[in-house]
Amino acid sequence: EDEMILYLAGMGGENKKIRSYVLEHYPDVGVLCSYANPKEFNSLVETGFKNIMMDSGAYSVSKKGIVIDIDKYIEFLKLNSDKITVAVALDVIGNPDQSYKNYLYMLDKGINNLVPTFHLGEDNKWLDLYCKKSNFVGIGGIAGSVTNWKLYYPFLTRIVNKYPNHKFHCFG
């Protein structure tokens, strides 16, 4: 059975002391970085992290009006497959049909360590489709939208109860 890995965000920033401390004391911890920030990825690799989750960066670039080229993202993932533990499928916030198509496309192109993302507010059919194909699913649509844990907690509880044998990563 796969062990659970905690992935920390924000580890690619300027504070090298924090990165060094985490790596020294928790060498198996995972780190999350964004394809939209190649310097972050290089910094984490150079520091010596072994469990890297590569996020497509869809949320970050959507806020800047930039579009990610899925084929370039796939090429990047393949070139760095020895350094990336988990890759997040290129999702399109607000377009679950396209997110699912992107996920299937990336699987078809040979990206096997792929995590699809289900977003808060999407029809549960998308979660069901992802959970049929993967035992590890991302939960997105949270950043900037969820400020009330009394609403968010029951949402997560329903997901975990419905799929007790799956792993989930909450973004945002």
CSV table of C-alpha atoms in Angstrom, one decimal:
chain,number,residue,atom,x,y,z
A,1,GLU,CA,0.0,0.0,0.0
A,2,ASP,CA,1.2,3.5,-0.8
A,3,GLU,CA,2.3,5.6,2.1
A,4,MET,CA,0.9,9.1,2.6
A,5,ILE,CA,3.2,11.9,1.8
A,6,LEU,CA,2.7,15.4,3.1
A,7,TYR,CA,3.4,18.0,0.4
A,8,LEU,CA,4.3,21.5,1.6
A,9,ALA,CA,3.7,24.5,-0.6
A,10,GLY,CA,5.9,27.6,-0.6
A,11,MET,CA,9.2,25.8,-0.1
A,12,GLY,CA,10.7,27.1,-3.3
A,13,GLY,CA,10.8,30.7,-2.0
A,14,GLU,CA,13.7,32.8,-0.9
A,15,ASN,CA,14.1,31.4,2.6
A,16,LYS,CA,16.9,28.8,2.2
A,17,LYS,CA,17.1,28.3,6.0
A,18,ILE,CA,13.5,26.9,6.1
A,19,ARG,CA,14.2,24.6,3.1
A,20,SER,CA,17.4,23.3,4.7
A,21,TYR,CA,15.7,22.8,8.1
A,22,VAL,CA,12.8,20.8,6.6
A,23,LEU,CA,15.1,18.7,4.4
A,24,GLU,CA,17.4,17.9,7.4
A,25,HIS,CA,14.6,17.0,9.8
A,26,TYR,CA,12.0,15.6,7.5
A,27,PRO,CA,13.9,14.3,4.4
A,28,ASP,CA,10.8,12.4,3.1
A,29,VAL,CA,8.4,15.3,3.1
A,30,GLY,CA,7.0,16.3,-0.2
A,31,VAL,CA,7.1,19.7,-1.7
A,32,LEU,CA,4.6,21.3,-4.1
A,33,CYS,CA,5.8,23.6,-6.9
A,34,SER,CA,4.3,25.2,-9.9
A,35,TYR,CA,5.1,24.7,-13.6
A,36,ALA,CA,4.4,28.4,-13.9
A,37,ASN,CA,7.5,29.0,-11.8
A,38,PRO,CA,10.5,27.1,-13.2
A,39,LYS,CA,13.0,28.8,-10.8
A,40,GLU,CA,11.0,27.2,-7.9
A,41,PHE,CA,11.4,23.7,-9.3
A,42,ASN,CA,15.1,24.1,-10.0
A,43,SER,CA,15.6,25.5,-6.4
A,44,LEU,CA,13.8,22.5,-4.9
A,45,VAL,CA,15.8,20.0,-7.0
A,46,GLU,CA,19.1,21.7,-6.2
A,47,THR,CA,18.2,21.7,-2.4
A,48,GLY,CA,17.7,17.9,-2.6
A,49,PHE,CA,14.0,17.3,-2.2
A,50,LYS,CA,13.1,13.8,-3.4
A,51,ASN,CA,9.2,14.0,-3.3
A,52,ILE,CA,8.2,16.8,-5.7
A,53,MET,CA,4.6,17.3,-6.7
A,54,MET,CA,4.5,19.4,-9.9
A,55,ASP,CA,1.3,21.5,-10.1
A,56,SER,CA,0.3,22.7,-13.6
A,57,GLY,CA,0.0,26.2,-12.3
A,58,ALA,CA,-3.4,26.7,-13.8
A,59,TYR,CA,-4.7,28.7,-10.9
A,60,SER,CA,-1.7,31.0,-10.8
A,61,VAL,CA,-1.7,31.8,-14.5
A,62,SER,CA,-5.5,32.1,-14.7
A,63,LYS,CA,-5.2,35.1,-12.4
A,64,LYS,CA,-2.6,36.6,-14.8
A,65,GLY,CA,-4.4,35.8,-18.0
A,66,ILE,CA,-1.7,33.4,-19.2
A,67,VAL,CA,-2.5,30.1,-20.9
A,68,ILE,CA,-0.4,26.9,-20.3
A,69,ASP,CA,0.5,24.9,-23.4
A,70,ILE,CA,-0.4,21.3,-22.4
A,71,ASP,CA,2.1,19.7,-24.8
A,72,LYS,CA,5.0,21.8,-23.4
A,73,TYR,CA,3.8,20.9,-19.9
A,74,ILE,CA,3.8,17.2,-20.8
A,75,GLU,CA,7.3,17.6,-22.4
A,76,PHE,CA,8.6,19.2,-19.2
A,77,LEU,CA,7.1,16.4,-17.1
A,78,LYS,CA,8.8,13.7,-19.3
A,79,LEU,CA,12.1,15.5,-19.3
A,80,ASN,CA,12.0,15.7,-15.5
A,81,SER,CA,10.3,12.4,-14.7
A,82,ASP,CA,13.2,11.2,-12.5
A,83,LYS,CA,12.7,14.3,-10.3
A,84,ILE,CA,8.9,14.5,-10.1
A,85,THR,CA,7.0,12.1,-7.8
A,86,VAL,CA,3.5,13.3,-8.7
A,87,ALA,CA,2.3,15.5,-11.5
A,88,VAL,CA,-1.0,17.4,-11.4
A,89,ALA,CA,-3.1,17.3,-14.6
A,90,LEU,CA,-3.7,20.6,-16.3
A,91,ASP,CA,-7.1,21.7,-15.1
A,92,VAL,CA,-9.2,24.5,-16.4
A,93,ILE,CA,-11.0,26.2,-13.5
A,94,GLY,CA,-14.6,26.6,-14.3
A,95,ASN,CA,-14.5,24.1,-17.2
A,96,PRO,CA,-14.7,20.5,-15.7
A,97,ASP,CA,-15.2,18.9,-19.1
A,98,GLN,CA,-12.0,20.4,-20.5
A,99,SER,CA,-10.1,19.5,-17.2
A,100,TYR,CA,-11.2,15.9,-17.7
A,101,LYS,CA,-10.2,15.9,-21.4
A,102,ASN,CA,-6.8,17.3,-20.4
A,103,TYR,CA,-6.4,14.5,-17.8
A,104,LEU,CA,-7.2,11.8,-20.3
A,105,TYR,CA,-5.0,13.4,-22.9
A,106,MET,CA,-2.1,13.5,-20.5
A,107,LEU,CA,-2.6,9.9,-19.5
A,108,ASP,CA,-2.7,9.0,-23.2
A,109,LYS,CA,0.6,10.8,-23.7
A,110,GLY,CA,2.2,8.6,-21.0
A,111,ILE,CA,2.1,10.7,-17.9
A,112,ASN,CA,1.4,7.9,-15.4
A,113,ASN,CA,1.9,9.6,-12.0
A,114,LEU,CA,-0.9,12.0,-12.7
A,115,VAL,CA,-3.3,13.5,-10.2
A,116,PRO,CA,-6.6,15.0,-11.6
A,117,THR,CA,-8.3,17.8,-9.8
A,118,PHE,CA,-11.9,18.0,-8.8
A,119,HIS,CA,-13.1,21.6,-8.0
A,120,LEU,CA,-15.5,22.8,-5.3
A,121,GLY,CA,-18.8,23.5,-6.9
A,122,GLU,CA,-18.4,21.0,-9.8
A,123,ASP,CA,-20.9,18.2,-10.4
A,124,ASN,CA,-20.0,15.1,-8.3
A,125,LYS,CA,-19.9,13.1,-11.6
A,126,TRP,CA,-16.4,14.5,-12.2
A,127,LEU,CA,-15.2,13.3,-8.8
A,128,ASP,CA,-16.7,9.9,-9.6
A,129,LEU,CA,-14.9,9.7,-13.0
A,130,TYR,CA,-11.6,10.7,-11.5
A,131,CYS,CA,-11.9,8.2,-8.6
A,132,LYS,CA,-12.6,5.4,-11.1
A,133,LYS,CA,-9.3,6.1,-12.8
A,134,SER,CA,-7.0,7.2,-10.0
A,135,ASN,CA,-6.6,6.5,-6.3
A,136,PHE,CA,-5.1,10.0,-5.8
A,137,VAL,CA,-7.3,13.1,-6.6
A,138,GLY,CA,-6.7,16.8,-6.0
A,139,ILE,CA,-9.4,19.0,-4.5
A,140,GLY,CA,-9.3,22.5,-5.9
A,141,GLY,CA,-11.4,25.6,-6.3
A,142,ILE,CA,-10.7,26.5,-2.8
A,143,ALA,CA,-8.2,29.3,-2.9
A,144,GLY,CA,-9.9,32.7,-2.7
A,145,SER,CA,-13.4,31.2,-2.4
A,146,VAL,CA,-13.5,29.3,0.9
A,147,THR,CA,-13.4,31.3,4.0
A,148,ASN,CA,-15.8,29.4,6.1
A,149,TRP,CA,-14.5,26.0,7.3
A,150,LYS,CA,-18.0,25.2,8.6
A,151,LEU,CA,-19.0,24.9,4.9
A,152,TYR,CA,-15.8,23.4,3.7
A,153,TYR,CA,-15.4,20.7,6.3
A,154,PRO,CA,-18.6,18.8,5.4
A,155,PHE,CA,-17.7,19.0,1.7
A,156,LEU,CA,-14.4,17.3,2.4
A,157,THR,CA,-15.9,14.8,4.9
A,158,ARG,CA,-18.4,13.7,2.3
A,159,ILE,CA,-15.6,13.1,-0.3
A,160,VAL,CA,-13.4,11.1,2.1
A,161,ASN,CA,-16.3,9.1,3.4
A,162,LYS,CA,-17.4,8.2,-0.1
A,163,TYR,CA,-13.9,7.2,-1.2
A,164,PRO,CA,-12.2,5.9,2.0
A,165,ASN,CA,-9.5,4.1,0.0
A,166,HIS,CA,-8.4,7.1,-2.0
A,167,LYS,CA,-5.8,9.8,-1.2
A,168,PHE,CA,-6.6,13.5,-1.6
A,169,HIS,CA,-4.6,16.6,-1.9
A,170,CYS,CA,-6.3,19.9,-1.1
A,171,PHE,CA,-5.0,22.8,-3.1
A,172,GLY,CA,-5.2,26.4,-1.7
